[in-house]
Short mmCIF file of C-alpha atoms in Angstrom, two decimals:
data_model
loop_
_atom_site.label_atom_id
_atom_site.label_comp_id
_atom_site.label_asym_id
_atom_site.label_seq_id
_atom_site.Cartn_x
_atom_site.Cartn_y
_atom_site.Cartn_z
CA UNK A 1 13.08 38.64 49.48
CA UNK A 2 10.03 37.55 47.41
CA UNK A 3 7.89 34.77 48.70
CA UNK A 4 8.52 31.45 46.97
CA UNK A 5 5.35 29.83 45.66
CA UNK A 6 5.05 26.23 46.82
CA UNK A 7 2.34 24.31 44.93
CA UNK A 8 0.01 21.97 46.71
CA UNK A 9 -0.29 18.31 45.76
CA UNK A 10 -2.89 18.77 43.00
CA UNK A 11 -1.00 21.67 41.47
CA UNK A 12 2.30 19.80 41.51
CA UNK A 13 0.70 16.77 39.88
CA UNK A 14 -0.81 18.96 37.13
CA UNK A 15 2.58 20.56 36.46
CA UNK A 16 4.20 17.14 36.18
CA UNK A 17 1.54 15.91 33.75
CA UNK A 18 1.96 18.99 31.56
CA UNK A 19 5.74 18.57 31.54
CA UNK A 20 5.58 14.88 30.63
CA UNK A 21 3.06 15.55 27.85
CA UNK A 22 5.64 17.49 25.84
CA UNK A 23 6.66 15.90 22.46
CA UNK A 24 10.28 15.33 23.47
CA UNK A 25 9.19 13.01 26.27
CA UNK A 26 6.89 11.08 23.94
CA UNK A 27 9.67 10.70 21.37
CA UNK A 28 12.00 9.35 24.03
CA UNK A 29 9.62 6.58 25.07
CA UNK A 30 10.88 3.09 24.23
CA UNK A 31 9.02 1.19 21.53
CA UNK A 32 7.19 -2.08 22.14
CA UNK A 33 10.16 -3.89 20.63
CA UNK A 34 12.55 -2.16 23.04
CA UNK A 35 10.38 -3.24 25.96
CA UNK A 36 10.11 -6.78 24.60
CA UNK A 37 13.88 -7.07 24.17
CA UNK A 38 14.44 -5.73 27.67
CA UNK A 39 12.03 -8.29 29.15
CA UNK A 40 13.73 -11.09 27.21
CA UNK A 41 17.13 -10.05 28.52
CA UNK A 42 15.80 -9.96 32.04
CA UNK A 43 14.28 -13.41 31.58
CA UNK A 44 17.55 -14.82 30.27
CA UNK A 45 19.50 -13.23 33.10
CA UNK A 46 17.16 -14.74 35.68
CA UNK A 47 17.16 -18.09 33.88
CA UNK A 48 20.92 -18.39 33.87
CA UNK A 49 21.37 -17.07 37.38
CA UNK A 50 22.98 -19.26 40.00
CA UNK A 51 19.64 -19.96 41.69
CA UNK A 52 17.82 -21.16 38.57
CA UNK A 53 20.75 -22.68 36.70
CA UNK A 54 20.94 -25.66 39.04
CA UNK A 55 17.22 -26.46 38.80
CA UNK A 56 16.97 -26.16 35.00
CA UNK A 57 18.82 -28.71 32.91
CA UNK A 58 21.40 -27.60 30.33
CA UNK A 59 19.34 -29.03 27.46
CA UNK A 60 16.30 -27.01 28.50
CA UNK A 61 18.40 -23.87 28.72
CA UNK A 62 19.72 -24.40 25.20
CA UNK A 63 16.24 -25.02 23.79
CA UNK A 64 14.82 -21.92 25.45
CA UNK A 65 17.73 -19.78 24.24
CA UNK A 66 17.36 -21.00 20.63
CA UNK A 67 13.60 -20.35 20.67
CA UNK A 68 14.04 -16.83 21.99
CA UNK A 69 16.80 -16.06 19.50
CA UNK A 70 14.61 -17.34 16.66
CA UNK A 71 11.73 -15.15 17.84
CA UNK A 72 13.97 -12.09 17.93
CA UNK A 73 15.33 -12.75 14.43
CA UNK A 74 11.79 -13.26 13.10
CA UNK A 75 10.65 -9.99 14.66
CA UNK A 76 13.57 -8.12 13.11
CA UNK A 77 12.83 -9.57 9.68
CA UNK A 78 9.10 -8.89 9.81
CA UNK A 79 9.02 -5.48 11.48
CA UNK A 80 12.55 -4.22 11.03
CA UNK A 81 12.94 -4.68 7.28
CA UNK A 82 12.17 -1.55 5.26
CA UNK A 83 9.75 -2.01 2.39
CA UNK A 84 9.90 -0.06 -0.85
CA UNK A 85 6.59 1.28 -2.00
CA UNK A 86 6.18 1.67 -5.74
CA UNK A 87 3.69 4.46 -5.10
CA UNK A 88 6.46 6.62 -3.63
CA UNK A 89 8.66 8.05 -6.32
CA UNK A 90 12.37 8.18 -5.83
CA UNK A 91 14.10 11.55 -5.60
CA UNK A 92 15.47 12.71 -8.94
CA UNK A 93 19.12 13.27 -8.02
CA UNK A 94 21.77 11.83 -10.32
CA UNK A 95 20.82 11.21 -13.93
CA UNK A 96 23.30 9.93 -16.50
CA UNK A 97 26.35 11.21 -14.71
CA UNK A 98 25.01 14.62 -13.67
CA UNK A 99 22.96 16.04 -10.83
CA UNK A 100 19.68 16.96 -12.49
CA UNK A 101 16.38 17.43 -10.66
CA UNK A 102 14.33 18.52 -13.67
CA UNK A 103 11.24 16.59 -14.68
CA UNK A 104 10.84 14.94 -18.07
CA UNK A 105 8.57 17.78 -19.20
CA UNK A 106 11.15 20.39 -18.20
CA UNK A 107 13.94 18.52 -19.98
CA UNK A 108 11.84 18.24 -23.15
CA UNK A 109 11.14 21.96 -23.07
CA UNK A 110 14.85 22.72 -22.66
CA UNK A 111 15.70 20.33 -25.50
CA UNK A 112 13.17 21.99 -27.81
CA UNK A 113 14.54 25.42 -26.91
CA UNK A 114 18.06 24.28 -27.77
CA UNK A 115 16.81 22.75 -31.02
CA UNK A 116 15.15 26.02 -32.07
CA UNK A 117 18.48 27.75 -31.47
CA UNK A 118 20.29 25.17 -33.59
CA UNK A 119 22.28 23.83 -30.62
CA UNK A 120 21.92 20.19 -31.59
CA UNK A 121 24.51 18.94 -29.10
CA UNK A 122 22.57 20.29 -26.12
CA UNK A 123 19.26 19.25 -27.68
CA UNK A 124 20.38 15.62 -28.06
CA UNK A 125 21.75 15.36 -24.53
CA UNK A 126 18.67 16.96 -22.99
CA UNK A 127 16.21 14.89 -25.02
CA UNK A 128 17.82 11.62 -24.01
CA UNK A 129 17.75 12.76 -20.39
CA UNK A 130 14.04 13.45 -20.90
CA UNK A 131 13.53 9.88 -22.15
CA UNK A 132 15.35 8.44 -19.13
CA UNK A 133 13.50 10.71 -16.70
CA UNK A 134 10.14 9.83 -18.24
CA UNK A 135 10.83 6.12 -17.83
CA UNK A 136 11.78 6.72 -14.21
CA UNK A 137 8.70 8.81 -13.54
CA UNK A 138 6.51 6.04 -14.96
CA UNK A 139 8.40 3.53 -12.78
CA UNK A 140 9.25 1.43 -15.84
CA UNK A 141 12.97 1.11 -15.16
CA UNK A 142 15.01 0.81 -11.98
CA UNK A 143 18.61 1.65 -12.94
CA UNK A 144 21.49 1.31 -10.53
CA UNK A 145 23.29 4.48 -9.44
CA UNK A 146 25.59 5.67 -12.20
CA UNK A 147 23.72 3.77 -14.93
CA UNK A 148 24.91 4.52 -18.45
CA UNK A 149 22.80 5.53 -21.42
CA UNK A 150 23.20 2.06 -22.94
CA UNK A 151 22.17 0.28 -19.73
CA UNK A 152 19.06 2.46 -19.51
CA UNK A 153 18.28 1.65 -23.15
CA UNK A 154 18.59 -2.07 -22.43
CA UNK A 155 16.29 -1.80 -19.40
CA UNK A 156 13.74 0.13 -21.44
CA UNK A 157 13.98 -2.42 -24.27
CA UNK A 158 12.78 -5.10 -21.85
CA UNK A 159 9.57 -3.08 -21.46
CA UNK A 160 9.28 -1.81 -25.05
CA UNK A 161 10.74 -4.62 -27.14
CA UNK A 162 9.67 -3.10 -30.47
CA UNK A 163 11.60 0.08 -29.58
CA UNK A 164 14.87 -1.70 -28.80
CA UNK A 165 16.70 -0.53 -31.93
CA UNK A 166 15.44 3.04 -31.58
CA UNK A 167 16.51 3.11 -27.94
CA UNK A 168 19.95 1.72 -28.79
CA UNK A 169 20.42 4.40 -31.44
CA UNK A 170 19.21 7.12 -29.06
CA UNK A 171 21.70 6.00 -26.40
CA UNK A 172 24.49 5.92 -28.99
CA UNK A 173 23.67 9.50 -30.03
CA UNK A 174 23.83 10.60 -26.40
CA UNK A 175 27.20 8.91 -25.88
CA UNK A 176 28.62 10.31 -29.13
CA UNK A 177 27.84 13.86 -28.07
CA UNK A 178 28.31 13.63 -24.30
CA UNK A 179 31.50 11.58 -24.13
CA UNK A 180 33.05 11.29 -27.61
CA UNK A 181 32.47 14.98 -28.40
CA UNK A 182 31.08 14.21 -31.84
CA UNK A 183 28.89 17.03 -33.14
CA UNK A 184 25.21 16.18 -33.28
CA UNK A 185 23.06 16.64 -36.35
CA UNK A 186 19.47 17.72 -36.66
CA UNK A 187 18.57 14.22 -37.80
CA UNK A 188 19.95 12.81 -34.53
CA UNK A 189 17.70 15.06 -32.51
CA UNK A 190 14.63 14.41 -34.63
CA UNK A 191 15.11 10.67 -34.13
CA UNK A 192 15.40 11.14 -30.37
CA UNK A 193 12.33 13.36 -30.23
CA UNK A 194 10.28 10.89 -32.26
CA UNK A 195 11.38 8.02 -30.02
CA UNK A 196 10.49 10.02 -26.94
CA UNK A 197 7.02 10.85 -28.28
CA UNK A 198 6.30 7.21 -29.16
CA UNK A 199 7.38 6.00 -25.73
CA UNK A 200 5.21 8.61 -24.01
CA UNK A 201 2.06 7.19 -25.58
CA UNK A 202 3.20 3.57 -25.87
CA UNK A 203 1.64 1.06 -23.52
CA UNK A 204 4.36 -1.10 -21.88
CA UNK A 205 4.55 -4.62 -23.23
CA UNK A 206 5.90 -5.91 -19.90
CA UNK A 207 5.59 -4.37 -16.46
CA UNK A 208 8.83 -4.63 -14.43
CA UNK A 209 8.60 -6.57 -11.18
#
């Protein structure tokens, strides 16, 4: 039978330190808020115990409880509330009723390719998606999930008031092709493309909050 190595005190302590330094142990450590909440619960338990309950008046107990509860709520609001940073772009995901992760530049290129092939239906749909994606990439609109072409046009009109009619017409062209199955014309696409190009270089009249 092989001899079993038994570490001395220094060696055992070193092994323990190396083991506890692993990332999984660090991740499992409670946060400062966890420790604070635990201490508060211990304080309340001791305060309402049989030994202390007789010496502390009921009014004082109520006041202390309300103050602690208010402190906890304040801490949750201040440190527990997630904040949205405008510098962090949202994931592409759903766009006008379809999962589409392409950028505005990619959608424009696809629209132009369809236009060169004479596929005006695809060109119109793709170009309006490019307009919507461009507005999202510039953080000029903040549509709700499942937003329609018309709702996006209205949101964009609040930023580009002088383009309101062009945006309304662009959204109508998208809806006619995408949902009503009306065939698109070259003129429809040219209007969309021109609107898109103006918006790309147009300085917003109002910056959304």
